């Protein structure tokens, strides 16, 4: 399927479609209209049709969408038909919490190794994986086909470590450090700031207080 340049806003909505469709598929639903999907997902049917039209539509007039097909196609667009080996850099609170969350593996993200620069953590076992010294990182990445690095280290060292990751051929960085990383075009970065989400919640609470 030829895919034209898609806006970030549409791409940002795809994981949610994928998640809902996965749940429908697991519940045994075979087909669904854009109207029904819109009710379940609380978005307009025209938004759904517009989003899907970026990829050729997926639907059939008068039939609705085939859930399994739509789930598979959106999964392919998101690269969910492939697996990714990932390492976590920073075996502190956040790094360990992510390592212990098994569900990423269901989506094809395989936790392959964990690194830190604190000697006290070397050898510590986290979900069956030993924490390794940073000195072993480059060799490990090359040997294990690692393409994603999760950065759960302080912002003071994130830029330097990101540069090291680029050198060893990492393709994507899931960045939790509070710093904007400027990477070469072939290294993709997804920044995650949980506090942004909390601030949005705070804003919504504030707005509802004003309206009472
Ligand atoms: P932590 O202090 O428990 O863990 C940080 C780990 O990184 C430590 O084990 C430390 O030894 C290691 N480290 C430091 N410099 C390193 C380097 N150059 N190479 C390898 N390892 C190194 O901290 P925590 O709570 O796990 O948070 C980690 C980072 O994530 C912090 O910078 C924090 O601000 C950030 N954070 C971001 C969130 C977000 O939503 N983006 C949410 C929570 C934390």
PDB file of C-alpha atoms and ligand atoms in Angstrom:
ATOM      1  CA  UNK A   1       0.000   0.000   0.000  1.00  0.00           C
ATOM      2  CA  UNK A   2       1.434   3.400  -0.966  1.00  0.00           C
ATOM      3  CA  UNK A   3       1.470   5.626   2.099  1.00  0.00           C
ATOM      4  CA  UNK A   4       1.701   9.383   1.636  1.00  0.00           C
ATOM      5  CA  UNK A   5       3.314  11.698   4.202  1.00  0.00           C
ATOM      6  CA  UNK A   6       1.103  11.389   7.270  1.00  0.00           C
ATOM      7  CA  UNK A   7       0.678  14.133   9.864  1.00  0.00           C
ATOM      8  CA  UNK A   8       2.051  13.602  13.365  1.00  0.00           C
ATOM      9  CA  UNK A   9      -1.466  14.125  14.727  1.00  0.00           C
ATOM     10  CA  UNK A  10      -2.783  11.121  12.772  1.00  0.00           C
ATOM     11  CA  UNK A  11       0.214   8.988  13.738  1.00  0.00           C
ATOM     12  CA  UNK A  12      -0.341  10.014  17.350  1.00  0.00           C
ATOM     13  CA  UNK A  13      -3.885   8.594  17.188  1.00  0.00           C
ATOM     14  CA  UNK A  14      -2.949   5.261  15.603  1.00  0.00           C
ATOM     15  CA  UNK A  15      -1.810   3.506  18.814  1.00  0.00           C
ATOM     16  CA  UNK A  16      -5.208   4.234  20.359  1.00  0.00           C
ATOM     17  CA  UNK A  17      -7.029   2.749  17.350  1.00  0.00           C
ATOM     18  CA  UNK A  18      -4.711  -0.230  17.548  1.00  0.00           C
ATOM     19  CA  UNK A  19      -5.437  -0.718  21.248  1.00  0.00           C
ATOM     20  CA  UNK A  20      -9.226  -0.504  20.874  1.00  0.00           C
ATOM     21  CA  UNK A  21      -9.239  -2.777  17.824  1.00  0.00           C
ATOM     22  CA  UNK A  22      -7.104  -5.299  19.705  1.00  0.00           C
ATOM     23  CA  UNK A  23      -9.688  -5.365  22.476  1.00  0.00           C
ATOM     24  CA  UNK A  24     -12.550  -5.765  19.964  1.00  0.00           C
ATOM     25  CA  UNK A  25     -10.689  -8.569  18.221  1.00  0.00           C
ATOM     26  CA  UNK A  26     -10.052 -10.335  21.554  1.00  0.00           C
ATOM     27  CA  UNK A  27     -13.772  -9.985  22.325  1.00  0.00           C
ATOM     28  CA  UNK A  28     -14.577 -11.784  19.054  1.00  0.00           C
ATOM     29  CA  UNK A  29     -15.987  -8.776  17.178  1.00  0.00           C
ATOM     30  CA  UNK A  30     -15.542  -9.345  13.431  1.00  0.00           C
ATOM     31  CA  UNK A  31     -16.754  -6.131  11.870  1.00  0.00           C
ATOM     32  CA  UNK A  32     -17.563  -2.639  13.024  1.00  0.00           C
ATOM     33  CA  UNK A  33     -18.910   0.544  11.421  1.00  0.00           C
ATOM     34  CA  UNK A  34     -17.133   3.866  11.844  1.00  0.00           C
ATOM     35  CA  UNK A  35     -20.218   4.987  13.790  1.00  0.00           C
ATOM     36  CA  UNK A  36     -19.884   2.155  16.313  1.00  0.00           C
ATOM     37  CA  UNK A  37     -16.133   2.612  16.598  1.00  0.00           C
ATOM     38  CA  UNK A  38     -16.656   6.324  17.135  1.00  0.00           C
ATOM     39  CA  UNK A  39     -19.015   5.646  20.045  1.00  0.00           C
ATOM     40  CA  UNK A  40     -16.626   3.228  21.714  1.00  0.00           C
ATOM     41  CA  UNK A  41     -13.650   5.514  21.262  1.00  0.00           C
ATOM     42  CA  UNK A  42     -15.433   8.782  21.892  1.00  0.00           C
ATOM     43  CA  UNK A  43     -14.219  10.442  18.680  1.00  0.00           C
ATOM     44  CA  UNK A  44     -16.338  11.469  15.698  1.00  0.00           C
ATOM     45  CA  UNK A  45     -16.993   9.000  12.891  1.00  0.00           C
ATOM     46  CA  UNK A  46     -15.770  11.591  10.401  1.00  0.00           C
ATOM     47  CA  UNK A  47     -12.459  11.854  12.276  1.00  0.00           C
ATOM     48  CA  UNK A  48     -12.066   8.087  12.019  1.00  0.00           C
ATOM     49  CA  UNK A  49     -12.870   8.089   8.295  1.00  0.00           C
ATOM     50  CA  UNK A  50     -10.494  10.993   7.670  1.00  0.00           C
ATOM     51  CA  UNK A  51      -7.704   9.292   9.607  1.00  0.00           C
ATOM     52  CA  UNK A  52      -8.172   5.996   7.795  1.00  0.00           C
ATOM     53  CA  UNK A  53      -8.393   7.719   4.393  1.00  0.00           C
ATOM     54  CA  UNK A  54      -4.705   8.578   4.821  1.00  0.00           C
ATOM     55  CA  UNK A  55      -4.066   4.882   4.371  1.00  0.00           C
ATOM     56  CA  UNK A  56      -6.560   4.175   1.628  1.00  0.00           C
ATOM     57  CA  UNK A  57      -9.638   3.900   3.834  1.00  0.00           C
ATOM     58  CA  UNK A  58      -9.578   0.237   4.959  1.00  0.00           C
ATOM     59  CA  UNK A  59     -13.361   0.028   4.822  1.00  0.00           C
ATOM     60  CA  UNK A  60     -16.026  -1.217   2.467  1.00  0.00           C
ATOM     61  CA  UNK A  61     -19.184   0.773   1.779  1.00  0.00           C
ATOM     62  CA  UNK A  62     -22.115  -0.651   3.706  1.00  0.00           C
ATOM     63  CA  UNK A  63     -19.968  -3.290   5.360  1.00  0.00           C
ATOM     64  CA  UNK A  64     -17.966  -1.343   7.906  1.00  0.00           C
ATOM     65  CA  UNK A  65     -14.465  -2.348   8.883  1.00  0.00           C
ATOM     66  CA  UNK A  66     -13.181  -5.863   9.241  1.00  0.00           C
ATOM     67  CA  UNK A  67     -11.724  -5.678  12.766  1.00  0.00           C
ATOM     68  CA  UNK A  68      -8.983  -8.276  12.295  1.00  0.00           C
ATOM     69  CA  UNK A  69      -7.863  -6.729   8.990  1.00  0.00           C
ATOM     70  CA  UNK A  70      -7.910  -3.186  10.357  1.00  0.00           C
ATOM     71  CA  UNK A  71      -6.007  -4.261  13.474  1.00  0.00           C
ATOM     72  CA  UNK A  72      -3.371  -6.006  11.346  1.00  0.00           C
ATOM     73  CA  UNK A  73      -2.994  -3.120   8.893  1.00  0.00           C
ATOM     74  CA  UNK A  74      -2.703  -0.441  11.580  1.00  0.00           C
ATOM     75  CA  UNK A  75      -0.259  -2.736  13.392  1.00  0.00           C
ATOM     76  CA  UNK A  76       1.851  -2.934  10.229  1.00  0.00           C
ATOM     77  CA  UNK A  77       1.848   0.852   9.857  1.00  0.00           C
ATOM     78  CA  UNK A  78       3.053   1.102  13.464  1.00  0.00           C
ATOM     79  CA  UNK A  79       5.703  -1.537  12.816  1.00  0.00           C
ATOM     80  CA  UNK A  80       4.010  -3.946  15.226  1.00  0.00           C
ATOM     81  CA  UNK A  81       4.576  -6.821  12.813  1.00  0.00           C
ATOM     82  CA  UNK A  82       8.276  -6.635  13.684  1.00  0.00           C
ATOM     83  CA  UNK A  83      10.090  -7.167  16.935  1.00  0.00           C
ATOM     84  CA  UNK A  84      12.529  -4.697  18.458  1.00  0.00           C
ATOM     85  CA  UNK A  85      15.307  -5.547  20.864  1.00  0.00           C
ATOM     86  CA  UNK A  86      15.673  -2.875  23.492  1.00  0.00           C
ATOM     87  CA  UNK A  87      18.065  -2.025  26.260  1.00  0.00           C
ATOM     88  CA  UNK A  88      17.454   0.146  29.284  1.00  0.00           C
ATOM     89  CA  UNK A  89      20.144   2.592  30.342  1.00  0.00           C
ATOM     90  CA  UNK A  90      19.788   3.613  33.970  1.00  0.00           C
ATOM     91  CA  UNK A  91      18.851   0.830  36.372  1.00  0.00           C
ATOM     92  CA  UNK A  92      17.281   3.140  38.953  1.00  0.00           C
ATOM     93  CA  UNK A  93      13.653   3.410  40.048  1.00  0.00           C
ATOM     94  CA  UNK A  94      12.183   4.161  36.644  1.00  0.00           C
ATOM     95  CA  UNK A  95      14.455   1.840  34.673  1.00  0.00           C
ATOM     96  CA  UNK A  96      13.621  -1.061  36.969  1.00  0.00           C
ATOM     97  CA  UNK A  97       9.898  -0.321  36.861  1.00  0.00           C
ATOM     98  CA  UNK A  98       9.934  -0.379  33.046  1.00  0.00           C
ATOM     99  CA  UNK A  99      12.014  -3.548  32.989  1.00  0.00           C
ATOM    100  CA  UNK A 100       9.518  -5.237  35.280  1.00  0.00           C
ATOM    101  CA  UNK A 101       6.567  -4.316  33.087  1.00  0.00           C
ATOM    102  CA  UNK A 102       6.214  -7.432  30.968  1.00  0.00           C
ATOM    103  CA  UNK A 103       3.497  -6.151  28.661  1.00  0.00           C
ATOM    104  CA  UNK A 104       5.822  -4.370  26.213  1.00  0.00           C
ATOM    105  CA  UNK A 105       6.952  -7.803  25.109  1.00  0.00           C
ATOM    106  CA  UNK A 106       3.444  -8.644  23.938  1.00  0.00           C
ATOM    107  CA  UNK A 107       3.859  -5.750  21.512  1.00  0.00           C
ATOM    108  CA  UNK A 108       7.186  -7.058  20.239  1.00  0.00           C
ATOM    109  CA  UNK A 109       9.555  -4.956  22.337  1.00  0.00           C
ATOM    110  CA  UNK A 110      12.037  -7.449  23.714  1.00  0.00           C
ATOM    111  CA  UNK A 111      13.900  -6.442  26.862  1.00  0.00           C
ATOM    112  CA  UNK A 112      17.435  -7.557  26.079  1.00  0.00           C
ATOM    113  CA  UNK A 113      19.731  -5.862  28.567  1.00  0.00           C
ATOM    114  CA  UNK A 114      20.163  -3.231  31.243  1.00  0.00           C
ATOM    115  CA  UNK A 115      23.089  -0.886  31.837  1.00  0.00           C
ATOM    116  CA  UNK A 116      24.222   1.537  34.511  1.00  0.00           C
ATOM    117  CA  UNK A 117      27.405   3.322  35.515  1.00  0.00           C
ATOM    118  CA  UNK A 118      27.045   2.647  39.236  1.00  0.00           C
ATOM    119  CA  UNK A 119      29.341  -0.279  40.170  1.00  0.00           C
ATOM    120  CA  UNK A 120      27.097  -1.110  43.142  1.00  0.00           C
ATOM    121  CA  UNK A 121      24.395  -2.160  40.695  1.00  0.00           C
ATOM    122  CA  UNK A 122      26.552  -4.344  38.447  1.00  0.00           C
ATOM    123  CA  UNK A 123      25.341  -7.911  38.497  1.00  0.00           C
ATOM    124  CA  UNK A 124      22.049  -7.038  40.229  1.00  0.00           C
ATOM    125  CA  UNK A 125      19.285  -9.127  38.682  1.00  0.00           C
ATOM    126  CA  UNK A 126      16.219  -7.359  37.333  1.00  0.00           C
ATOM    127  CA  UNK A 127      13.627  -9.585  35.711  1.00  0.00           C
ATOM    128  CA  UNK A 128      16.240 -12.224  35.180  1.00  0.00           C
ATOM    129  CA  UNK A 129      18.691  -9.802  33.579  1.00  0.00           C
ATOM    130  CA  UNK A 130      21.986  -8.691  35.132  1.00  0.00           C
ATOM    131  CA  UNK A 131      22.765  -4.971  35.217  1.00  0.00           C
ATOM    132  CA  UNK A 132      25.890  -4.460  33.114  1.00  0.00           C
ATOM    133  CA  UNK A 133      28.499  -1.714  33.171  1.00  0.00           C
ATOM    134  CA  UNK A 134      28.268   0.935  30.468  1.00  0.00           C
ATOM    135  CA  UNK A 135      31.643  -0.174  29.128  1.00  0.00           C
ATOM    136  CA  UNK A 136      29.932  -3.312  27.798  1.00  0.00           C
ATOM    137  CA  UNK A 137      27.112  -1.422  26.082  1.00  0.00           C
ATOM    138  CA  UNK A 138      28.611  -0.905  22.597  1.00  0.00           C
ATOM    139  CA  UNK A 139      29.645  -4.499  22.151  1.00  0.00           C
ATOM    140  CA  UNK A 140      26.327  -5.770  23.545  1.00  0.00           C
ATOM    141  CA  UNK A 141      24.291  -3.611  21.154  1.00  0.00           C
ATOM    142  CA  UNK A 142      26.202  -4.880  18.144  1.00  0.00           C
ATOM    143  CA  UNK A 143      26.048  -8.533  19.161  1.00  0.00           C
ATOM    144  CA  UNK A 144      22.361  -8.541  20.094  1.00  0.00           C
ATOM    145  CA  UNK A 145      20.826  -6.548  17.259  1.00  0.00           C
ATOM    146  CA  UNK A 146      19.538  -3.909  19.643  1.00  0.00           C
ATOM    147  CA  UNK A 147      17.683  -1.118  17.875  1.00  0.00           C
ATOM    148  CA  UNK A 148      15.982   0.787  20.726  1.00  0.00           C
ATOM    149  CA  UNK A 149      17.476   2.292  23.892  1.00  0.00           C
ATOM    150  CA  UNK A 150      15.379   3.463  26.811  1.00  0.00           C
ATOM    151  CA  UNK A 151      17.044   6.353  28.629  1.00  0.00           C
ATOM    152  CA  UNK A 152      16.199   6.505  32.324  1.00  0.00           C
ATOM    153  CA  UNK A 153      19.220   8.454  33.481  1.00  0.00           C
ATOM    154  CA  UNK A 154      19.553  12.041  34.755  1.00  0.00           C
ATOM    155  CA  UNK A 155      19.464  14.792  32.161  1.00  0.00           C
ATOM    156  CA  UNK A 156      23.059  15.749  32.962  1.00  0.00           C
ATOM    157  CA  UNK A 157      24.368  12.605  31.265  1.00  0.00           C
ATOM    158  CA  UNK A 158      21.609  11.974  28.710  1.00  0.00           C
ATOM    159  CA  UNK A 159      23.137  13.979  25.840  1.00  0.00           C
ATOM    160  CA  UNK A 160      26.505  12.241  26.156  1.00  0.00           C
ATOM    161  CA  UNK A 161      24.961   8.780  26.400  1.00  0.00           C
ATOM    162  CA  UNK A 162      22.655   9.498  23.440  1.00  0.00           C
ATOM    163  CA  UNK A 163      25.736  10.360  21.352  1.00  0.00           C
ATOM    164  CA  UNK A 164      27.329   7.039  22.338  1.00  0.00           C
ATOM    165  CA  UNK A 165      24.149   5.229  21.339  1.00  0.00           C
ATOM    166  CA  UNK A 166      24.195   6.904  17.935  1.00  0.00           C
ATOM    167  CA  UNK A 167      27.757   5.743  17.378  1.00  0.00           C
ATOM    168  CA  UNK A 168      26.825   2.129  18.000  1.00  0.00           C
ATOM    169  CA  UNK A 169      23.900   2.244  15.582  1.00  0.00           C
ATOM    170  CA  UNK A 170      20.837   2.554  17.827  1.00  0.00           C
ATOM    171  CA  UNK A 171      17.802   3.479  15.672  1.00  0.00           C
ATOM    172  CA  UNK A 172      15.450   4.841  18.321  1.00  0.00           C
ATOM    173  CA  UNK A 173      15.635   6.399  21.775  1.00  0.00           C
ATOM    174  CA  UNK A 174      12.738   6.301  24.200  1.00  0.00           C
ATOM    175  CA  UNK A 175      13.831   9.248  26.252  1.00  0.00           C
ATOM    176  CA  UNK A 176      12.623   9.764  29.812  1.00  0.00           C
ATOM    177  CA  UNK A 177      15.425  12.161  30.771  1.00  0.00           C
ATOM    178  CA  UNK A 178      14.203  15.744  31.038  1.00  0.00           C
ATOM    179  CA  UNK A 179      16.246  17.089  28.164  1.00  0.00           C
ATOM    180  CA  UNK A 180      15.575  17.591  24.456  1.00  0.00           C
ATOM    181  CA  UNK A 181      17.894  15.393  22.471  1.00  0.00           C
ATOM    182  CA  UNK A 182      19.069  16.568  19.082  1.00  0.00           C
ATOM    183  CA  UNK A 183      19.950  13.498  17.111  1.00  0.00           C
ATOM    184  CA  UNK A 184      20.930  12.809  13.495  1.00  0.00           C
ATOM    185  CA  UNK A 185      17.964  12.177  11.189  1.00  0.00           C
ATOM    186  CA  UNK A 186      18.421   8.403  11.267  1.00  0.00           C
ATOM    187  CA  UNK A 187      18.022   8.217  15.052  1.00  0.00           C
ATOM    188  CA  UNK A 188      14.415   8.754  16.112  1.00  0.00           C
ATOM    189  CA  UNK A 189      13.541  10.083  19.553  1.00  0.00           C
ATOM    190  CA  UNK A 190      10.283   9.786  21.445  1.00  0.00           C
ATOM    191  CA  UNK A 191      10.284  11.942  24.565  1.00  0.00           C
ATOM    192  CA  UNK A 192       8.098  10.862  27.454  1.00  0.00           C
ATOM    193  CA  UNK A 193       7.233  13.335  30.171  1.00  0.00           C
ATOM    194  CA  UNK A 194       4.777  11.931  32.688  1.00  0.00           C
ATOM    195  CA  UNK A 195       4.615  15.333  34.371  1.00  0.00           C
ATOM    196  CA  UNK A 196       3.143  16.835  31.155  1.00  0.00           C
ATOM    197  CA  UNK A 197       0.274  14.415  31.503  1.00  0.00           C
ATOM    198  CA  UNK A 198      -0.171  15.364  35.176  1.00  0.00           C
ATOM    199  CA  UNK A 199      -0.172  19.064  34.260  1.00  0.00           C
ATOM    200  CA  UNK A 200      -2.918  18.420  31.694  1.00  0.00           C
ATOM    201  CA  UNK A 201      -4.908  16.705  34.452  1.00  0.00           C
ATOM    202  CA  UNK A 202      -4.309  19.651  36.762  1.00  0.00           C
ATOM    203  CA  UNK A 203      -5.510  22.004  34.020  1.00  0.00           C
ATOM    204  CA  UNK A 204      -8.695  19.970  33.520  1.00  0.00           C
ATOM    205  CA  UNK A 205      -9.431  19.938  37.257  1.00  0.00           C
ATOM    206  CA  UNK A 206      -8.864  23.715  37.308  1.00  0.00           C
ATOM    207  CA  UNK A 207     -11.262  24.224  34.395  1.00  0.00           C
ATOM    208  CA  UNK A 208     -13.971  22.104  35.973  1.00  0.00           C
ATOM    209  CA  UNK A 209     -13.604  24.078  39.237  1.00  0.00           C
ATOM    210  CA  UNK A 210     -14.138  27.309  37.251  1.00  0.00           C
ATOM    211  CA  UNK A 211     -17.270  25.918  35.647  1.00  0.00           C
ATOM    212  CA  UNK A 212     -18.904  24.838  38.905  1.00  0.00           C
TER     213      UNK A 212
HETATM  214  P1  LIG B   1      17.380   7.002  39.827  1.00  0.00           P
HETATM  215  O1  LIG B   1      18.372   7.907  40.439  1.00  0.00           O
HETATM  216  O2  LIG B   1      16.668   6.004  40.670  1.00  0.00           O
HETATM  217  O3  LIG B   1      18.099   6.200  38.616  1.00  0.00           O
HETATM  218  C1  LIG B   1      18.987   6.762  37.709  1.00  0.00           C
HETATM  219  C2  LIG B   1      20.025   5.700  37.364  1.00  0.00           C
HETATM  220  O4  LIG B   1      20.813   6.196  36.272  1.00  0.00           O
HETATM  221  C3  LIG B   1      20.967   5.387  38.528  1.00  0.00           C
HETATM  222  O5  LIG B   1      20.997   4.007  38.770  1.00  0.00           O
HETATM  223  C4  LIG B   1      22.312   5.932  38.046  1.00  0.00           C
HETATM  224  O6  LIG B   1      23.393   5.181  38.539  1.00  0.00           O
HETATM  225  C5  LIG B   1      22.169   5.793  36.545  1.00  0.00           C
HETATM  226  N1  LIG B   1      23.041   6.674  35.774  1.00  0.00           N
HETATM  227  C6  LIG B   1      23.342   7.969  35.989  1.00  0.00           C
HETATM  228  N2  LIG B   1      24.190   8.435  35.045  1.00  0.00           N
HETATM  229  C7  LIG B   1      24.402   7.397  34.210  1.00  0.00           C
HETATM  230  C8  LIG B   1      25.179   7.248  33.029  1.00  0.00           C
HETATM  231  N3  LIG B   1      25.894   8.265  32.522  1.00  0.00           N
HETATM  232  N4  LIG B   1      25.180   6.043  32.416  1.00  0.00           N
HETATM  233  C9  LIG B   1      24.471   5.015  32.916  1.00  0.00           C
HETATM  234  N5  LIG B   1      23.721   5.088  34.028  1.00  0.00           N
HETATM  235  C10 LIG B   1      23.694   6.272  34.662  1.00  0.00           C
HETATM  236  O7  LIG B   1      16.358   7.941  39.074  1.00  0.00           O
HETATM  237  P2  LIG B   1      14.910   7.557  38.523  1.00  0.00           P
HETATM  238  O8  LIG B   1      13.887   7.926  39.514  1.00  0.00           O
HETATM  239  O9  LIG B   1      14.915   6.181  37.987  1.00  0.00           O
HETATM  240  O10 LIG B   1      14.777   8.587  37.322  1.00  0.00           O
HETATM  241  C11 LIG B   1      15.648   8.480  36.214  1.00  0.00           C
HETATM  242  C12 LIG B   1      15.539   9.711  35.344  1.00  0.00           C
HETATM  243  O11 LIG B   1      14.265   9.776  34.742  1.00  0.00           O
HETATM  244  C13 LIG B   1      15.705  11.026  36.119  1.00  0.00           C
HETATM  245  O12 LIG B   1      16.469  11.897  35.328  1.00  0.00           O
HETATM  246  C14 LIG B   1      14.319  11.557  36.272  1.00  0.00           C
HETATM  247  O13 LIG B   1      14.286  12.952  36.278  1.00  0.00           O
HETATM  248  C15 LIG B   1      13.673  11.028  35.037  1.00  0.00           C
HETATM  249  N6  LIG B   1      12.238  10.793  35.163  1.00  0.00           N
HETATM  250  C16 LIG B   1      11.495  11.111  34.102  1.00  0.00           C
HETATM  251  C17 LIG B   1      10.159  10.896  34.104  1.00  0.00           C
HETATM  252  C18 LIG B   1       9.401  11.269  32.882  1.00  0.00           C
HETATM  253  O14 LIG B   1       8.189  11.205  32.880  1.00  0.00           O
HETATM  254  N7  LIG B   1      10.070  11.630  31.823  1.00  0.00           N
HETATM  255  C19 LIG B   1       9.461  10.322  35.249  1.00  0.00           C
HETATM  256  C20 LIG B   1      10.344   9.961  36.309  1.00  0.00           C
HETATM  257  C21 LIG B   1      11.700  10.203  36.261  1.00  0.00           C
END
